[in-house]
PDB file of C-alpha atoms in Angstrom:
ATOM      1  CA  MET A1367     280.407 232.629 242.427  1.00 44.00           C
ATOM      2  CA  PRO A1368     279.391 229.858 244.876  1.00 49.00           C
ATOM      3  CA  ASN A1369     279.965 226.238 244.012  1.00 48.00           C
ATOM      4  CA  SER A1370     276.936 224.552 242.497  1.00 44.00           C
ATOM      5  CA  ILE A1371     275.966 220.983 243.146  1.00 46.00           C
ATOM      6  CA  ARG A1372     275.552 218.864 240.053  1.00 43.00           C
ATOM      7  CA  THR A1373     273.856 215.506 240.158  1.00 42.00           C
ATOM      8  CA  THR A1374     273.541 212.988 237.409  1.00 44.00           C
ATOM      9  CA  SER A1375     271.587 209.814 237.207  1.00 41.00           C
ATOM     10  CA  SER A1376     272.531 206.770 235.205  1.00 42.00           C
ATOM     11  CA  THR A1377     269.116 205.124 235.560  1.00 42.00           C
ATOM     12  CA  GLN A1378     266.826 205.208 232.591  1.00 42.00           C
ATOM     13  CA  THR A1379     263.300 204.006 232.433  1.00 42.00           C
ATOM     14  CA  THR A1380     261.932 202.677 229.230  1.00 44.00           C
ATOM     15  CA  THR A1381     258.273 202.672 228.452  1.00 49.00           C
ATOM     16  CA  ASN A1382     256.483 200.729 225.821  1.00 53.00           C
ATOM     17  CA  SER A1383     255.468 203.314 223.231  1.00 53.00           C
ATOM     18  CA  THR A1384     253.501 200.756 221.236  1.00 63.00           C
ATOM     19  CA  PRO A1385     249.905 200.664 222.468  1.00 68.00           C
ATOM     20  CA  ALA A1386     248.489 197.283 223.391  1.00 77.00           C
ATOM     21  CA  THR A1387     246.116 195.679 220.936  1.00 86.00           C
ATOM     22  CA  PHE A1388     243.381 193.227 221.803  1.00 89.00           C
ATOM     23  CA  LYS A1389     241.516 190.503 219.941  1.00 88.00           C
ATOM     24  CA  ALA A1390     238.669 188.100 220.628  1.00 87.00           C
ATOM     25  CA  GLY A1391     239.710 185.393 223.070  1.00 88.00           C
ATOM     26  CA  ASP A1392     242.168 187.582 225.004  1.00 89.00           C
ATOM     27  CA  SER A1393     241.963 187.485 228.781  1.00 90.00           C
ATOM     28  CA  VAL A1394     241.866 191.090 229.980  1.00 91.00           C
ATOM     29  CA  LEU A1395     241.588 193.114 233.147  1.00 89.00           C
ATOM     30  CA  CYS A1396     239.185 196.036 233.426  1.00 87.00           C
ATOM     31  CA  PRO A1397     239.789 197.595 236.856  1.00 84.00           C
ATOM     32  CA  SER A1398     236.812 199.952 236.542  1.00 82.00           C
ATOM     33  CA  LEU A1399     234.489 196.921 236.522  1.00 83.00           C
ATOM     34  CA  SER A1400     236.136 194.225 238.609  1.00 81.00           C
ATOM     35  CA  LEU A1401     239.409 192.850 239.871  1.00 80.00           C
ATOM     36  CA  ASN A1402     238.565 189.568 238.097  1.00 84.00           C
ATOM     37  CA  PRO A1403     239.650 188.925 234.498  1.00 89.00           C
ATOM     38  CA  PHE A1404     237.268 188.944 231.524  1.00 90.00           C
ATOM     39  CA  VAL A1405     237.469 187.194 228.159  1.00 91.00           C
ATOM     40  CA  LEU A1406     236.934 189.363 225.079  1.00 90.00           C
ATOM     41  CA  HIS A1407     234.647 188.177 222.297  1.00 88.00           C
ATOM     42  CA  ASN A1408     233.293 189.624 219.076  1.00 88.00           C
ATOM     43  CA  ASP A1409     229.995 191.507 219.141  1.00 83.00           C
ATOM     44  CA  PRO A1410     227.432 188.790 219.931  1.00 82.00           C
ATOM     45  CA  TYR A1411     224.859 190.509 217.713  1.00 80.00           C
ATOM     46  CA  GLY A1412     227.234 190.934 214.782  1.00 77.00           C
ATOM     47  CA  LYS A1413     226.262 194.595 214.314  1.00 80.00           C
ATOM     48  CA  ARG A1414     229.534 196.211 215.363  1.00 79.00           C
ATOM     49  CA  LYS A1415     233.159 195.615 214.496  1.00 83.00           C
ATOM     50  CA  LEU A1416     234.069 195.909 218.169  1.00 86.00           C
ATOM     51  CA  LEU A1417     235.170 193.601 220.932  1.00 87.00           C
ATOM     52  CA  ALA A1418     232.813 192.931 223.813  1.00 86.00           C
ATOM     53  CA  LEU A1419     232.956 191.626 227.331  1.00 87.00           C
ATOM     54  CA  THR A1420     230.046 190.563 229.492  1.00 86.00           C
ATOM     55  CA  HIS A1421     229.578 192.063 232.946  1.00 84.00           C
ATOM     56  CA  ASP A1422     226.357 191.799 234.987  1.00 84.00           C
ATOM     57  CA  ASP A1423     224.503 190.381 231.953  1.00 81.00           C
ATOM     58  CA  SER A1424     225.394 193.446 229.870  1.00 83.00           C
ATOM     59  CA  HIS A1425     227.704 193.645 226.871  1.00 83.00           C
ATOM     60  CA  LEU A1426     230.304 196.389 227.092  1.00 85.00           C
ATOM     61  CA  TYR A1427     232.105 197.314 223.873  1.00 85.00           C
ATOM     62  CA  TYR A1428     235.758 198.201 223.321  1.00 85.00           C
ATOM     63  CA  ASP A1429     237.882 198.893 220.277  1.00 85.00           C
ATOM     64  CA  LYS A1430     241.042 196.912 219.531  1.00 86.00           C
ATOM     65  CA  GLN A1431     243.188 199.391 221.521  1.00 85.00           C
ATOM     66  CA  GLY A1432     241.094 198.838 224.669  1.00 84.00           C
ATOM     67  CA  TYR A1433     239.094 202.075 224.596  1.00 83.00           C
ATOM     68  CA  PHE A1434     235.499 201.911 225.854  1.00 84.00           C
ATOM     69  CA  VAL A1435     232.857 202.651 223.192  1.00 82.00           C
ATOM     70  CA  PRO A1436     229.463 203.746 224.599  1.00 79.00           C
ATOM     71  CA  ALA A1437     226.247 202.015 223.627  1.00 69.00           C
ATOM     72  CA  CYS A1438     225.290 205.011 221.453  1.00 71.00           C
ATOM     73  CA  ASP A1439     228.388 204.187 219.335  1.00 63.00           C
ATOM     74  CA  LYS A1440     228.970 207.828 218.442  1.00 53.00           C
ATOM     75  CA  GLN A1441     232.551 208.107 219.605  1.00 57.00           C
ATOM     76  CA  ILE A1442     235.158 206.554 221.865  1.00 60.00           C
ATOM     77  CA  GLY A1443     234.232 207.297 225.468  1.00 57.00           C
ATOM     78  CA  ASP A1444     237.702 207.244 227.008  1.00 60.00           C
ATOM     79  CA  TYR A1445     240.876 209.263 226.825  1.00 66.00           C
ATOM     80  CA  GLN A1446     242.868 206.343 228.232  1.00 72.00           C
ATOM     81  CA  PRO A1447     242.456 202.628 227.513  1.00 77.00           C
ATOM     82  CA  SER A1448     240.185 200.771 229.930  1.00 82.00           C
ATOM     83  CA  LEU A1449     241.519 197.284 229.243  1.00 88.00           C
ATOM     84  CA  PHE A1450     244.827 195.676 230.180  1.00 88.00           C
ATOM     85  CA  HIS A1451     246.196 192.273 229.243  1.00 89.00           C
ATOM     86  CA  ASP A1452     245.814 189.739 232.054  1.00 89.00           C
ATOM     87  CA  THR A1453     249.440 189.363 233.119  1.00 89.00           C
ATOM     88  CA  PRO A1454     250.879 188.835 236.604  1.00 89.00           C
ATOM     89  CA  ALA A1455     252.476 192.305 236.504  1.00 88.00           C
ATOM     90  CA  ASN A1456     249.182 193.982 235.548  1.00 87.00           C
ATOM     91  CA  ARG A1457     247.299 192.013 238.216  1.00 86.00           C
ATOM     92  CA  GLN A1458     249.805 193.155 240.835  1.00 85.00           C
ATOM     93  CA  ALA A1459     249.618 196.777 239.693  1.00 83.00           C
ATOM     94  CA  ILE A1460     245.817 196.791 239.833  1.00 82.00           C
ATOM     95  CA  ALA A1461     245.789 195.019 243.208  1.00 81.00           C
ATOM     96  CA  THR A1462     248.224 197.630 244.513  1.00 79.00           C
ATOM     97  CA  LEU A1463     246.115 200.432 243.065  1.00 75.00           C
ATOM     98  CA  TYR A1464     242.917 199.279 244.722  1.00 72.00           C
ATOM     99  CA  SER A1465     244.487 197.536 247.737  1.00 67.00           C
ATOM    100  CA  GLY A1466     241.936 194.766 247.261  1.00 49.00           C
ATOM    101  CA  LYS A1467     239.050 197.030 248.313  1.00 51.00           C
ATOM    102  CA  LYS A1468     237.234 198.078 245.159  1.00 48.00           C
ATOM    103  CA  THR A1469     233.997 198.816 247.006  1.00 50.00           C
ATOM    104  CA  SER A1470     235.521 201.904 248.620  1.00 52.00           C
ATOM    105  CA  GLN A1471     235.918 203.416 245.141  1.00 60.00           C
ATOM    106  CA  HIS A1472     232.170 203.556 244.461  1.00 65.00           C
ATOM    107  CA  THR A1473     230.355 206.850 244.706  1.00 71.00           C
ATOM    108  CA  VAL A1474     226.747 206.400 245.750  1.00 70.00           C
ATOM    109  CA  ILE A1475     224.250 209.032 244.676  1.00 73.00           C
ATOM    110  CA  ASP A1476     221.209 208.680 246.898  1.00 74.00           C
ATOM    111  CA  MET A1477     218.163 210.463 245.470  1.00 76.00           C
ATOM    112  CA  THR A1478     215.578 208.580 247.517  1.00 77.00           C
ATOM    113  CA  GLU A1479     212.912 210.225 249.614  1.00 80.00           C
ATOM    114  CA  ALA A1480     212.223 209.379 253.249  1.00 78.00           C
ATOM    115  CA  ASN A1481     209.049 207.466 252.325  1.00 80.00           C
ATOM    116  CA  ASP A1482     210.671 205.358 249.564  1.00 79.00           C
ATOM    117  CA  ASN A1483     210.507 201.703 250.554  1.00 80.00           C
ATOM    118  CA  GLU A1484     211.990 200.216 247.354  1.00 80.00           C
ATOM    119  CA  VAL A1485     215.239 201.192 245.674  1.00 76.00           C
ATOM    120  CA  ILE A1486     216.822 199.967 242.452  1.00 76.00           C
ATOM    121  CA  VAL A1487     220.602 200.041 242.322  1.00 74.00           C
ATOM    122  CA  MET A1488     222.216 199.974 238.862  1.00 76.00           C
ATOM    123  CA  SER A1489     225.619 200.686 237.431  1.00 76.00           C
ATOM    124  CA  SER A1490     226.357 203.823 235.428  1.00 77.00           C
ATOM    125  CA  PHE A1491     226.867 201.594 232.356  1.00 79.00           C
ATOM    126  CA  GLU A1492     223.293 200.311 232.601  1.00 83.00           C
ATOM    127  CA  LEU A1493     221.997 203.849 233.093  1.00 83.00           C
ATOM    128  CA  SER A1494     223.945 204.978 230.017  1.00 85.00           C
ATOM    129  CA  ASP A1495     222.463 202.129 227.957  1.00 86.00           C
ATOM    130  CA  ILE A1496     218.937 203.057 229.071  1.00 89.00           C
ATOM    131  CA  ALA A1497     219.537 206.725 228.204  1.00 89.00           C
ATOM    132  CA  CYS A1498     220.746 205.757 224.721  1.00 89.00           C
ATOM    133  CA  ASP A1499     217.696 203.526 224.213  1.00 90.00           C
ATOM    134  CA  LEU A1500     215.381 206.367 225.250  1.00 93.00           C
ATOM    135  CA  GLU A1501     217.145 208.748 222.894  1.00 93.00           C
ATOM    136  CA  SER A1502     216.711 206.285 220.028  1.00 92.00           C
ATOM    137  CA  ALA A1503     213.025 205.842 220.855  1.00 94.00           C
ATOM    138  CA  ALA A1504     212.535 209.625 220.870  1.00 95.00           C
ATOM    139  CA  VAL A1505     214.118 209.864 217.408  1.00 94.00           C
ATOM    140  CA  VAL A1506     211.787 207.144 216.090  1.00 95.00           C
ATOM    141  CA  ILE A1507     208.725 208.876 217.554  1.00 96.00           C
ATOM    142  CA  SER A1508     209.836 212.175 216.032  1.00 95.00           C
ATOM    143  CA  ASP A1509     210.283 210.524 212.629  1.00 95.00           C
ATOM    144  CA  ILE A1510     206.823 208.971 212.863  1.00 96.00           C
ATOM    145  CA  GLY A1511     205.374 212.389 213.706  1.00 95.00           C
ATOM    146  CA  LYS A1512     207.064 213.929 210.671  1.00 96.00           C
ATOM    147  CA  LEU A1513     205.778 211.121 208.452  1.00 95.00           C
ATOM    148  CA  LEU A1514     202.224 211.587 209.738  1.00 96.00           C
ATOM    149  CA  ALA A1515     202.520 215.342 209.145  1.00 95.00           C
ATOM    150  CA  LEU A1516     203.577 214.696 205.546  1.00 94.00           C
ATOM    151  CA  ILE A1517     200.659 212.322 205.054  1.00 95.00           C
ATOM    152  CA  HIS A1518     198.247 214.862 206.555  1.00 93.00           C
ATOM    153  CA  TYR A1519     199.422 217.710 204.318  1.00 92.00           C
TER     154      TYR A1519
END
């Protein structure tokens, strides 16, 4: 039987198995939005028990583990946390990840026609908020229709 080569390694890496938790007032990084830090605050409307951050005049909501919660508030929208504590190590990791050029990460979906002379550019978060608002309005209109049908009969 031929000699086999056995290698061993004495290096061990330890990972933090305790998930990070966030609270209002924490300075956080959200690399999907910006390379700049944000400050978390409680829901400014007082309707949700979630943390919020403001980006482009919109409130984005997160739970205390840093998971994004969509405007519809039906379920957590992420499978991985979106927020990271604002530490020098996390800043360096995010800077290395994006190499300082976040704009190259954007995917542009151009649905304009050749004769379009005005275009509105909005983030997917804003589009998601608008879709949720339209869904809510459709539910209200449906309920009003049902009420009017009951009154009629």
